[in-house]
Tab-separated table of C-alpha atoms and ligand atoms in Angstrom:
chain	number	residue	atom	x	y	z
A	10	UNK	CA	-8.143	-113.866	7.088
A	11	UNK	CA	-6.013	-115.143	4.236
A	12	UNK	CA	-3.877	-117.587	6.394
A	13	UNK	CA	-5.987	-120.838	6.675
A	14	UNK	CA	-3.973	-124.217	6.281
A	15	UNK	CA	-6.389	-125.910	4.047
A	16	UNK	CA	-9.671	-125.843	1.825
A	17	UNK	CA	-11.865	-127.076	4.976
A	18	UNK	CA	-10.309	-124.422	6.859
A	19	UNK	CA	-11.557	-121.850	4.538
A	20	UNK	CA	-15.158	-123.456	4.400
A	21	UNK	CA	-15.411	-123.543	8.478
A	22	UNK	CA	-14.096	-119.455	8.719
A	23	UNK	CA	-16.583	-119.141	5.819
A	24	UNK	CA	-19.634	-120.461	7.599
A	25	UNK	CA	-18.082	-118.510	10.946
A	26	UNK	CA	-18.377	-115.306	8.910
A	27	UNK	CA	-21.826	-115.567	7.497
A	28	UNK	CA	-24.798	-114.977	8.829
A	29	UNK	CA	-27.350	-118.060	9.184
A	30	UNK	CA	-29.341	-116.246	6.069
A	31	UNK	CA	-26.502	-115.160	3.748
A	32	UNK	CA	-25.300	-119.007	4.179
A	33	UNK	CA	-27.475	-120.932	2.937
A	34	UNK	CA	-27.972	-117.989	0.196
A	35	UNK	CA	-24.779	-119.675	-0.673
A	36	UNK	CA	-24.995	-123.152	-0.363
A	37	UNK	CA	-28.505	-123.650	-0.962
A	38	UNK	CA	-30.843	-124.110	-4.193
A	39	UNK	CA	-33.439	-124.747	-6.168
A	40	UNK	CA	-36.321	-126.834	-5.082
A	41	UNK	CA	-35.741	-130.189	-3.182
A	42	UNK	CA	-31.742	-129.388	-4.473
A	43	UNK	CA	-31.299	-132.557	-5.928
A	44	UNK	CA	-29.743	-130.874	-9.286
A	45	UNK	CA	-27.170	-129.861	-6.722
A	46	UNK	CA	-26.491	-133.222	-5.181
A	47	UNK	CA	-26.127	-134.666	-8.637
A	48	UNK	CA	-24.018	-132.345	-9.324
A	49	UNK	CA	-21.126	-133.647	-6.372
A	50	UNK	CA	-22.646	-136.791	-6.290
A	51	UNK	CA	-21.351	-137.301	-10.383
A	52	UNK	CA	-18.099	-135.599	-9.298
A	53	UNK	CA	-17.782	-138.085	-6.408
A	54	UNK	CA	-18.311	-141.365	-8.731
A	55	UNK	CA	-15.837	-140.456	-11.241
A	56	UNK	CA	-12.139	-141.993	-10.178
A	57	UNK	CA	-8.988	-142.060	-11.829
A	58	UNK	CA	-6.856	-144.649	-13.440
A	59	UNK	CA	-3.851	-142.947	-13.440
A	60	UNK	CA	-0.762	-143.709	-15.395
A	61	UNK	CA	3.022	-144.880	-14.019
A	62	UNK	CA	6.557	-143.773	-14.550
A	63	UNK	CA	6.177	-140.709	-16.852
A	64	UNK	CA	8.459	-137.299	-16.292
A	65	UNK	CA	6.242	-135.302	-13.871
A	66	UNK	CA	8.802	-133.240	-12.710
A	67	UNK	CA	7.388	-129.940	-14.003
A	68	UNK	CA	3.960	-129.563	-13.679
A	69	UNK	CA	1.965	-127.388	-16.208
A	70	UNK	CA	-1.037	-126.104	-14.947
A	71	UNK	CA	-1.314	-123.113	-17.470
A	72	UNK	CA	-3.867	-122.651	-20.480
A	73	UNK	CA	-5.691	-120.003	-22.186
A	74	UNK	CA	-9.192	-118.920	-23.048
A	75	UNK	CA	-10.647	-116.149	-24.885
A	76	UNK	CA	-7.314	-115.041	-25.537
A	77	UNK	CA	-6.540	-114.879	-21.686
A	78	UNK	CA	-3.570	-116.994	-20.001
A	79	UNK	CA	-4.937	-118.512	-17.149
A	80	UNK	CA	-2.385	-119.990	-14.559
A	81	UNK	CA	-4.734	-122.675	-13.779
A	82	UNK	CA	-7.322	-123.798	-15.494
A	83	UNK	CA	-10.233	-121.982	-13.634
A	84	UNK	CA	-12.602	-119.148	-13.978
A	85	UNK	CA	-14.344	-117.980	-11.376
A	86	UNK	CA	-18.263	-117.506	-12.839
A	87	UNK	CA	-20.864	-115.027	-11.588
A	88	UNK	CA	-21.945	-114.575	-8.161
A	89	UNK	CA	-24.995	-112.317	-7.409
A	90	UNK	CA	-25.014	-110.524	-4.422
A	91	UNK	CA	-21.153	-111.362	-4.143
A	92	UNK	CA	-21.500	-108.261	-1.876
A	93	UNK	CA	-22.895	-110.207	0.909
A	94	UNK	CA	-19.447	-112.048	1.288
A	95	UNK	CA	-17.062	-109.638	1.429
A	96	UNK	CA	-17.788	-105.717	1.447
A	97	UNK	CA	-16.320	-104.693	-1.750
A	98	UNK	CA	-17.778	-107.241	-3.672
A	99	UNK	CA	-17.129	-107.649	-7.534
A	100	UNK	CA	-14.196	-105.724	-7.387
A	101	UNK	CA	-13.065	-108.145	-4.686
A	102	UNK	CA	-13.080	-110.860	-7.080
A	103	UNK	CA	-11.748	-109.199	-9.623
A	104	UNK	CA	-8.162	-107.871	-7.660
A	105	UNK	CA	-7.882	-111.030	-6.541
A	106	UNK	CA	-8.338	-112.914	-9.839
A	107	UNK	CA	-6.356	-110.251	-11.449
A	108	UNK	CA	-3.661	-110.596	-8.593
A	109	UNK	CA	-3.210	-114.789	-9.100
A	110	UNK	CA	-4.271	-115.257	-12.615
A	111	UNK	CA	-7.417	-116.652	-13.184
A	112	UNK	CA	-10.826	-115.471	-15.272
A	113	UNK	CA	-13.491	-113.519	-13.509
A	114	UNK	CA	-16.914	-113.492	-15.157
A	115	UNK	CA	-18.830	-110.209	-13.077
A	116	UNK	CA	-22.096	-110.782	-12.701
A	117	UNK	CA	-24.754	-107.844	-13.623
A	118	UNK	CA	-26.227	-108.997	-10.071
A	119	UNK	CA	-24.005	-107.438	-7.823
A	120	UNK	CA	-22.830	-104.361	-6.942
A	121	UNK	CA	-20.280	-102.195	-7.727
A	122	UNK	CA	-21.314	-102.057	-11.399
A	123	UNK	CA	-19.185	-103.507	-14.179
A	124	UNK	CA	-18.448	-100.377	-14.905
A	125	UNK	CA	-16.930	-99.389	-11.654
A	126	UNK	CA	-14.908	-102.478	-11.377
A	127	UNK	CA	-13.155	-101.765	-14.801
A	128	UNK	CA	-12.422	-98.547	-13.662
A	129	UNK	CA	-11.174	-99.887	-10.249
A	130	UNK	CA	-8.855	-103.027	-10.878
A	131	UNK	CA	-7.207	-103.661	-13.833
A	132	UNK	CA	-7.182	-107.104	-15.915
A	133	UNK	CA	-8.724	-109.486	-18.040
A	134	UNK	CA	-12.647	-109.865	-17.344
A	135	UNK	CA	-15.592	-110.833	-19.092
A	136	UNK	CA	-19.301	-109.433	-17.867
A	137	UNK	CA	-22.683	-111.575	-17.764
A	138	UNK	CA	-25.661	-110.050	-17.866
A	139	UNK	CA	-29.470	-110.727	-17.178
A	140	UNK	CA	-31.791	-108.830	-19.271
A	141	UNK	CA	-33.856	-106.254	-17.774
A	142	UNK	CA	-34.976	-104.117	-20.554
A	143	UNK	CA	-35.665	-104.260	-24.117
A	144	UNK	CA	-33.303	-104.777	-27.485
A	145	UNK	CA	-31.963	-100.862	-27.317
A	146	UNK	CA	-31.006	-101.491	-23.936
A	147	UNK	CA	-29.149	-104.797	-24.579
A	148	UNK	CA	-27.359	-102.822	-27.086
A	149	UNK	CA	-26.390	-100.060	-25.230
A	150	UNK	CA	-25.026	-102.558	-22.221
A	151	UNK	CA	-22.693	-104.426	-24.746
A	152	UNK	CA	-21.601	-101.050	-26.327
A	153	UNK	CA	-20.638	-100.156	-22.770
A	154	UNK	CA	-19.215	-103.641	-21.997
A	155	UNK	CA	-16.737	-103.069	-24.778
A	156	UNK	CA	-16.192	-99.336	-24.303
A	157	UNK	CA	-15.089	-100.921	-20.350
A	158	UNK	CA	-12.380	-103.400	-22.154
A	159	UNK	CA	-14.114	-106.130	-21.155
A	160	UNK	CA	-12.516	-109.501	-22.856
A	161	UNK	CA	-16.039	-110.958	-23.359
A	162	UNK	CA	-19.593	-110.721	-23.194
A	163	UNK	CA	-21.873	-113.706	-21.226
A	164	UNK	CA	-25.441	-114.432	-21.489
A	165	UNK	CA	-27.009	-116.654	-18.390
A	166	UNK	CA	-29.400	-119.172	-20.645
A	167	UNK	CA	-30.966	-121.001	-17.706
A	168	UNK	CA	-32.257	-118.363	-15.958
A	169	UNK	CA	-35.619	-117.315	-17.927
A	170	UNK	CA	-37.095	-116.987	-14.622
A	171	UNK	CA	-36.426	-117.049	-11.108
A	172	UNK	CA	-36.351	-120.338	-9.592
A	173	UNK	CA	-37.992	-120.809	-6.189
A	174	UNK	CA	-35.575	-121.333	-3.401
A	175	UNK	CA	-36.809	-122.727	-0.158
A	176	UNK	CA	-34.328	-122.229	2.263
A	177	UNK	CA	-34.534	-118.391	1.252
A	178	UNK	CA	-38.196	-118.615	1.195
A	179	UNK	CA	-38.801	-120.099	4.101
A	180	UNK	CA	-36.480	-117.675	6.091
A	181	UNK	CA	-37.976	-114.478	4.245
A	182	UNK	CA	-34.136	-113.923	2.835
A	183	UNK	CA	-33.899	-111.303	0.056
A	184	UNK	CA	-30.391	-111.624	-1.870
A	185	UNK	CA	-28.616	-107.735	-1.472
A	186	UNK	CA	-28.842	-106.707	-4.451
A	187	UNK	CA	-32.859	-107.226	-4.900
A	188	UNK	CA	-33.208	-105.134	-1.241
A	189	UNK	CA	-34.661	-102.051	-0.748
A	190	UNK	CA	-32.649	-99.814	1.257
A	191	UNK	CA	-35.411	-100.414	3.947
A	192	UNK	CA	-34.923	-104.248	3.297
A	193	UNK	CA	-37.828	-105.126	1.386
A	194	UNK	CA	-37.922	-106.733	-2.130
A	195	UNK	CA	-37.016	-104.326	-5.031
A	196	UNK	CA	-39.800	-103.952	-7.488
A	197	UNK	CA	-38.081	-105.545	-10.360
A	198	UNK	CA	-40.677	-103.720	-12.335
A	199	UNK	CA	-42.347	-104.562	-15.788
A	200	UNK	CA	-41.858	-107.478	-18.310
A	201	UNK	CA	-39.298	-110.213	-17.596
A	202	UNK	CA	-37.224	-109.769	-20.321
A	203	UNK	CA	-34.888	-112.652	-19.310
A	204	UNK	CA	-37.530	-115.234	-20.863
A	205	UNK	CA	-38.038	-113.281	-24.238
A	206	UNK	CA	-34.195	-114.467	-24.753
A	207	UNK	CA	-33.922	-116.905	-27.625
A	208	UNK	CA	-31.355	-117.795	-30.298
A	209	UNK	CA	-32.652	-114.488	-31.573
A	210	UNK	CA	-30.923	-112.338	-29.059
A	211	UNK	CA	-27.401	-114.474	-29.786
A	212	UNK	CA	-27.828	-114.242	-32.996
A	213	UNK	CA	-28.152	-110.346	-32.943
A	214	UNK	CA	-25.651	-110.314	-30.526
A	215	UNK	CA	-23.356	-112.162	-32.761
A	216	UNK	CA	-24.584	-109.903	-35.668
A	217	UNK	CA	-23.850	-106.346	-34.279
A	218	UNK	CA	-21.439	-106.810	-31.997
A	219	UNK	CA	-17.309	-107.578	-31.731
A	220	UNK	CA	-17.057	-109.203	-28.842
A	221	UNK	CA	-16.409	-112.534	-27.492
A	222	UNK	CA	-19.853	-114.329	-26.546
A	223	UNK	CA	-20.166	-117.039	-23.852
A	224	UNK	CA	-23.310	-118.819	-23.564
A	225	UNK	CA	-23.710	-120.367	-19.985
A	226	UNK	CA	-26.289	-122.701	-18.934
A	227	UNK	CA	-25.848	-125.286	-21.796
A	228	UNK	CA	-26.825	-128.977	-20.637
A	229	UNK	CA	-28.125	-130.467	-23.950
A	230	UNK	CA	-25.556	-131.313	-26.751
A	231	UNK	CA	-28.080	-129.823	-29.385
A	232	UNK	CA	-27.783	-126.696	-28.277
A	233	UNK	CA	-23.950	-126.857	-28.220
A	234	UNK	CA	-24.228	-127.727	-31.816
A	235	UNK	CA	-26.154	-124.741	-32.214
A	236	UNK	CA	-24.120	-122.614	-30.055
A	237	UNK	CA	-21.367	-123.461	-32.684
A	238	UNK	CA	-23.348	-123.040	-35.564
A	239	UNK	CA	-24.498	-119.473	-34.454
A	240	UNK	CA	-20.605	-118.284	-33.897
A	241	UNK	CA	-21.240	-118.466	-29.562
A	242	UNK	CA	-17.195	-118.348	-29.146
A	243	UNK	CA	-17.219	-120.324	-25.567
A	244	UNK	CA	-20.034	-123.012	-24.610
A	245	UNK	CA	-20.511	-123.432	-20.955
A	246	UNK	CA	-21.842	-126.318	-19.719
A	247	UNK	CA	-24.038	-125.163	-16.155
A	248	UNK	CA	-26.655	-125.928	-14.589
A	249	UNK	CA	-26.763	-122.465	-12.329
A	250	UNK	CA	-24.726	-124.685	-9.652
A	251	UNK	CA	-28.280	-126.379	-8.735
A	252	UNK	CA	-30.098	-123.242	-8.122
A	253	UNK	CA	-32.404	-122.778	-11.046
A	254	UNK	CA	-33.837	-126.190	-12.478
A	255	UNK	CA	-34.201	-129.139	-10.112
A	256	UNK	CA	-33.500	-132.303	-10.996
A	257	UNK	CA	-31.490	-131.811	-14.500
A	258	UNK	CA	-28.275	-134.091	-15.350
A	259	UNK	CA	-25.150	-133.298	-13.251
A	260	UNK	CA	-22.911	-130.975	-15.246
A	261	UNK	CA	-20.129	-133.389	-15.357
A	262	UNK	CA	-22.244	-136.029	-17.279
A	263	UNK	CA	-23.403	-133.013	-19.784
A	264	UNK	CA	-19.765	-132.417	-20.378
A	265	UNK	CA	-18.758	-135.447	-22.628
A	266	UNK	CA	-21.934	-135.226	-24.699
A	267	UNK	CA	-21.340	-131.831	-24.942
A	268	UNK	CA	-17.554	-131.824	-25.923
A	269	UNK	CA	-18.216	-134.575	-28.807
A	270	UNK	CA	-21.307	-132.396	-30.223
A	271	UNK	CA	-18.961	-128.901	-30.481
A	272	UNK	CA	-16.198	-130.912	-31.883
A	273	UNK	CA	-12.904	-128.933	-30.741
A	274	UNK	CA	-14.658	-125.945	-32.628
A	275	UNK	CA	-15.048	-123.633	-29.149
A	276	UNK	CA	-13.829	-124.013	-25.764
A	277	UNK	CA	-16.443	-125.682	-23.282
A	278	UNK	CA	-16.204	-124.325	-19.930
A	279	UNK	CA	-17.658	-126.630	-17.126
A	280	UNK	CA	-19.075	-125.564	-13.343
A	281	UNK	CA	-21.628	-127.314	-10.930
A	282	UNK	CA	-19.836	-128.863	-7.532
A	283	UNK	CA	-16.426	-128.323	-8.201
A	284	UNK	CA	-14.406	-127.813	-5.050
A	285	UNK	CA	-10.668	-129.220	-5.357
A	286	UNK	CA	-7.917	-129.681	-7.387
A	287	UNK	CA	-8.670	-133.394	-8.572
A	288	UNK	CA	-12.415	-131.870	-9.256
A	289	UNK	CA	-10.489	-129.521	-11.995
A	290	UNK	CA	-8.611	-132.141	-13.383
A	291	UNK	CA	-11.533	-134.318	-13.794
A	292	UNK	CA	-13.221	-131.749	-15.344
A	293	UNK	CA	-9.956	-131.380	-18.203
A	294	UNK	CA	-9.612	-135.066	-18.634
A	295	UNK	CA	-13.660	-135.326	-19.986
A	296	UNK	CA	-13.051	-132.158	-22.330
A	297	UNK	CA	-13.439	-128.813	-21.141
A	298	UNK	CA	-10.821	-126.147	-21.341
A	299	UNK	CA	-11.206	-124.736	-17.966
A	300	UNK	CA	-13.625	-125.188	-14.868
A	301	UNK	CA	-15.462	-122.751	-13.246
A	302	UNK	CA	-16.165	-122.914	-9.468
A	303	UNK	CA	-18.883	-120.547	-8.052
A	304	UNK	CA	-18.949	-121.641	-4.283
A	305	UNK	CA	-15.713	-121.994	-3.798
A	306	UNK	CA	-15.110	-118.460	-5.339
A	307	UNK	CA	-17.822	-117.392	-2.735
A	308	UNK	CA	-16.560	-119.346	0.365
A	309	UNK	CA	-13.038	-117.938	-0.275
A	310	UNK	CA	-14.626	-114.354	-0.407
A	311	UNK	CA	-16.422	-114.856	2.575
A	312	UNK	CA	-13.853	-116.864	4.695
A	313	UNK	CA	-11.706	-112.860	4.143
A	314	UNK	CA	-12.123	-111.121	1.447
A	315	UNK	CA	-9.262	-110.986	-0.961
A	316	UNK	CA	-6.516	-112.032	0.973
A	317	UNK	CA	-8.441	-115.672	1.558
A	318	UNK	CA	-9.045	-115.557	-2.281
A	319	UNK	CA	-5.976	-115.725	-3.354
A	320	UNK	CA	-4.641	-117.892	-0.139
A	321	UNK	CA	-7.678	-120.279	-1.555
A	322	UNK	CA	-6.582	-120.079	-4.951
A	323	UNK	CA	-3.130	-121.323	-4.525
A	324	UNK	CA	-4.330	-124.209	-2.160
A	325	UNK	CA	-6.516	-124.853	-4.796
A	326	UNK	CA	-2.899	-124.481	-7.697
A	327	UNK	CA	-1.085	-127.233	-5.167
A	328	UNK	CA	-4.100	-129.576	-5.616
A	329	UNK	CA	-4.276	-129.405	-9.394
A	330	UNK	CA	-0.371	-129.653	-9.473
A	331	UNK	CA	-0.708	-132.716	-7.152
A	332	UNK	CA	-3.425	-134.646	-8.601
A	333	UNK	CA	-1.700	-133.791	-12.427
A	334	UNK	CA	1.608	-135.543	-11.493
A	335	UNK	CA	-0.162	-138.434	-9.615
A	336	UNK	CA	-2.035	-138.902	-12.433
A	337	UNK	CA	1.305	-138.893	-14.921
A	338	UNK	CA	0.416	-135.875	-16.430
A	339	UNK	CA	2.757	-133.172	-16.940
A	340	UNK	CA	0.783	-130.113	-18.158
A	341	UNK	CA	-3.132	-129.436	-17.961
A	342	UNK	CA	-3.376	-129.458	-21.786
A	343	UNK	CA	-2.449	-133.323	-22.173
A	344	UNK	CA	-5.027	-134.497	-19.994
A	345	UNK	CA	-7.781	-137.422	-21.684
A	346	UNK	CA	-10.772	-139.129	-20.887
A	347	UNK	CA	-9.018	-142.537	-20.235
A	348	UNK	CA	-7.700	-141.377	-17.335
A	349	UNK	CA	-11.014	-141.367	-15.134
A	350	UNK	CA	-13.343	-144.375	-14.874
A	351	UNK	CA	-17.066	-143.596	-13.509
A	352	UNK	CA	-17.452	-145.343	-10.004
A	353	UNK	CA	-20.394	-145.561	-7.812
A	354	UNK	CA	-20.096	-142.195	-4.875
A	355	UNK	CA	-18.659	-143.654	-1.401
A	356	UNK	CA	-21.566	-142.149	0.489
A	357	UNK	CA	-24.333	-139.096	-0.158
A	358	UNK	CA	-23.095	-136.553	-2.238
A	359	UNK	CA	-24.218	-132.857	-0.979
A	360	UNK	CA	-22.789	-129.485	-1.588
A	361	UNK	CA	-20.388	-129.463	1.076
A	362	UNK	CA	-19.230	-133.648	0.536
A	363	UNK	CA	-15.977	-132.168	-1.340
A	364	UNK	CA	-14.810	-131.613	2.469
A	365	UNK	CA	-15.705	-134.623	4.981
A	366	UNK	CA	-13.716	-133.270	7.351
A	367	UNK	CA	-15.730	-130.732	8.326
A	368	UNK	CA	-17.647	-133.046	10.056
A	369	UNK	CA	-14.353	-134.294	12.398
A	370	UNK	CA	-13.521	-132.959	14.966
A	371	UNK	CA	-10.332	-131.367	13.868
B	422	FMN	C1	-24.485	-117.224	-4.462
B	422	FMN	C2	-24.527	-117.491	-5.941
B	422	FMN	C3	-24.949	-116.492	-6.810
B	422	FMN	C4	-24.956	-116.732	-8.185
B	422	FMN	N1	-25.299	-115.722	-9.060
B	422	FMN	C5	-25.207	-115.924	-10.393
B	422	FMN	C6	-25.406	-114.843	-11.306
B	422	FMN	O1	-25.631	-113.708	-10.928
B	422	FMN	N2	-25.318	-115.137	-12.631
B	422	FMN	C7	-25.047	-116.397	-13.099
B	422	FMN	O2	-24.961	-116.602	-14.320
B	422	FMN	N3	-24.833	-117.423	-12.251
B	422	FMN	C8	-24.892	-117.207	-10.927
B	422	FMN	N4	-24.623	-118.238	-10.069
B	422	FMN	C9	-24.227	-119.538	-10.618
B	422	FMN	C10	-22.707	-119.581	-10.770
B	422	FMN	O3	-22.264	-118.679	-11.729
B	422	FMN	C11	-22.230	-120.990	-11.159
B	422	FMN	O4	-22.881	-121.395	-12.335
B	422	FMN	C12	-22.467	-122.010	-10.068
B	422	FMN	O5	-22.169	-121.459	-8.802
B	422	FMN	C13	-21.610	-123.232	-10.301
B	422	FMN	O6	-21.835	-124.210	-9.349
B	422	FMN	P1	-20.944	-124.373	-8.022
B	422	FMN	O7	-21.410	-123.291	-7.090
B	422	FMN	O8	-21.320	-125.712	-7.542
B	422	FMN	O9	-19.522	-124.190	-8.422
B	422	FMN	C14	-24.599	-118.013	-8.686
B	422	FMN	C15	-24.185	-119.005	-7.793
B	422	FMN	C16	-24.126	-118.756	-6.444
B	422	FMN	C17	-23.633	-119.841	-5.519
């Protein structure tokens, strides 16, 4: 369960755990899933230049967002379906992010219900929901976010319609939480309200409502700029981890365009093929605030439920404390851009390159 030696280890008792469809639920995406090669291909090219002979004797891997401490710099972003890893799903995530420290985002795509979860596990969380009805009902889901405690409210931008996924296609898999009882598709039913969302529905949000707002999906630096301008209080840079648009920029090249357009106004949050602890601090060193990692969040769940979480979690804490003082960094905070240096990739990037030794024979 929780007592793997190492970040491959997880991935192979993931993959041992999982089901030939529920797999490549996970791994897989949009299309010919080239957004999600770029995405760990850019990771792969960028390389560090570290610096010499500075006091790294106590590493800092601590910051905040939204008010939250974080004890890394990490949240762990929305997962649909997150039952299909581990039983008890997005209150799985949440005990175990709770437990170590870190940001969960719940998904409105999984099951139990946000509600349920803040009843069941105490701690910092912020909810992200797709739209399925009309303005009343938006309301009444943020009055009930709040009512719940949640620490913020997050609205999926790059998902105005669902994208077309071949390796689920092609295998007739239905993600849980859109089965029937009997296994069929659910009739979603009606208009598809997630692509009447425009800067209208933030801006209402915004209007009406006292919460924290995170706006994930954000590629282009315009809309960052107009993130800022319409008082979005987190931008996060996403491209849906490769699994809505094909072929759009890798995340990790968004981020610096990004980061100069909001201007230190609002946190940036980044996510798209991060898998270790010198992913993370890559991430830091070209702006963001903190890193989001879906896969691995779903690969710890299914390599054993909570127990593996937090196991993966504080393999993943040793990395980032590793690669910081290697790089002659003492805390998260201080890290810069001319630290990393952009590379060409040592060999074909794909969602599973953060790990080549998966492929030994060890
Ligand atoms: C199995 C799975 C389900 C996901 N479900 C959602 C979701 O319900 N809402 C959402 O905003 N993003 C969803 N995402 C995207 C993630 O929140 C995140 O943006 C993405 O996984 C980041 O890329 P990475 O997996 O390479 O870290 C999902 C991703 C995966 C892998």
């Amino acid at each position: 369960m929780g007592d793997f030696k190492t970040l491959t280890d997880m991935v192979r008792l993931a993959q041992s755990n999982l089901d030939k469809g529920d797999w490549d639920y996970l791994v897989g995406a949009a299309d010919t899933e080239a957004s999600l090669r770029r995405n760990r291909a850019a990771l792969d090219a960028w390389a560090f230049v570290p610096r010499i002979l500075q006091d790294v004797s106590n590493v800092r891997t601590a910051t905040r967002l939204l008010g939250q401490n974080l004890r890394i710099p990490v949240v762990l972003p929305p997962i649909g379906s997150v039952q299909a890893f581990t039983p008890d799903g997005g209150s799985a995530v949440a005990q175990a992010a709770a437990e170590f420290g870190v940001l969960q985002i719940l998904s409105s795509s999984c099951s139990p219900d946000f509600e349920t979860v803040a009843k069941d596990v105490l701690g910092p969380r912020v909810y992200q929901l797709y739209l399925t009805g009309d303005q009343a009902w938006l309301d009444d889901q943020i009055e009930r976010t709040i009512a719940s405690g949640y620490a913020g409210f997050c609205l999926t931008a790059d998902t105005q319609v669902y994208s077309r996924r071949e390796r689920d296609i092609m295998q007739g898999y239905i993600p849980m939480q859109a089965r029937t009882a009997t296994g069929t598709m659910l009739d979603q039913g009606g208009a598809n309200y997630q692509s009447t969302m425009t800067w209208d529905t933030v801006a209402h949000i915004k209007g009406k409502f006292d919460i924290p707002l995170i706006v994930k999906g954000v590629l282009n630096p315009d809309d960052a700029k107009r993130c800022v301008d319409a008082g979005v209080d987190v931008v996060y840079v996403s491209n849906h981890g490769g699994r809505q648009l094909d072929h759009t920029v890798a995340c990790i090249d968004a981020l610096p365009d990004v980061v100069a357009a909001v201007d230190g106004q609002v946190p940036v949050v980044v996510d798209g093929g991060f898998m270790r602890g010198a992913d993370v601090i890559k991430g830091l060193c070209l702006g963001a605030t903190a890193v989001g990692m879906g896969r691995f969040e779903a690969l710890a769940a299914a390599a054993g439920g909570v127990p593996a979480m937090l196991r993966a979690l504080t393999i993943l804490e040793r990395e980032i404390q590793i690669s910081l003082a290697l790089t002659g960094i003492a805390d998260v905070c201080d890290l810069h851009a001319d630290l990393v240096t952009r590379l060409q990739p040592l060999r074909p990037s794909h969602a599973l390159s953060a790990f080549p030794l998966l492929e030994e024979d060890y």
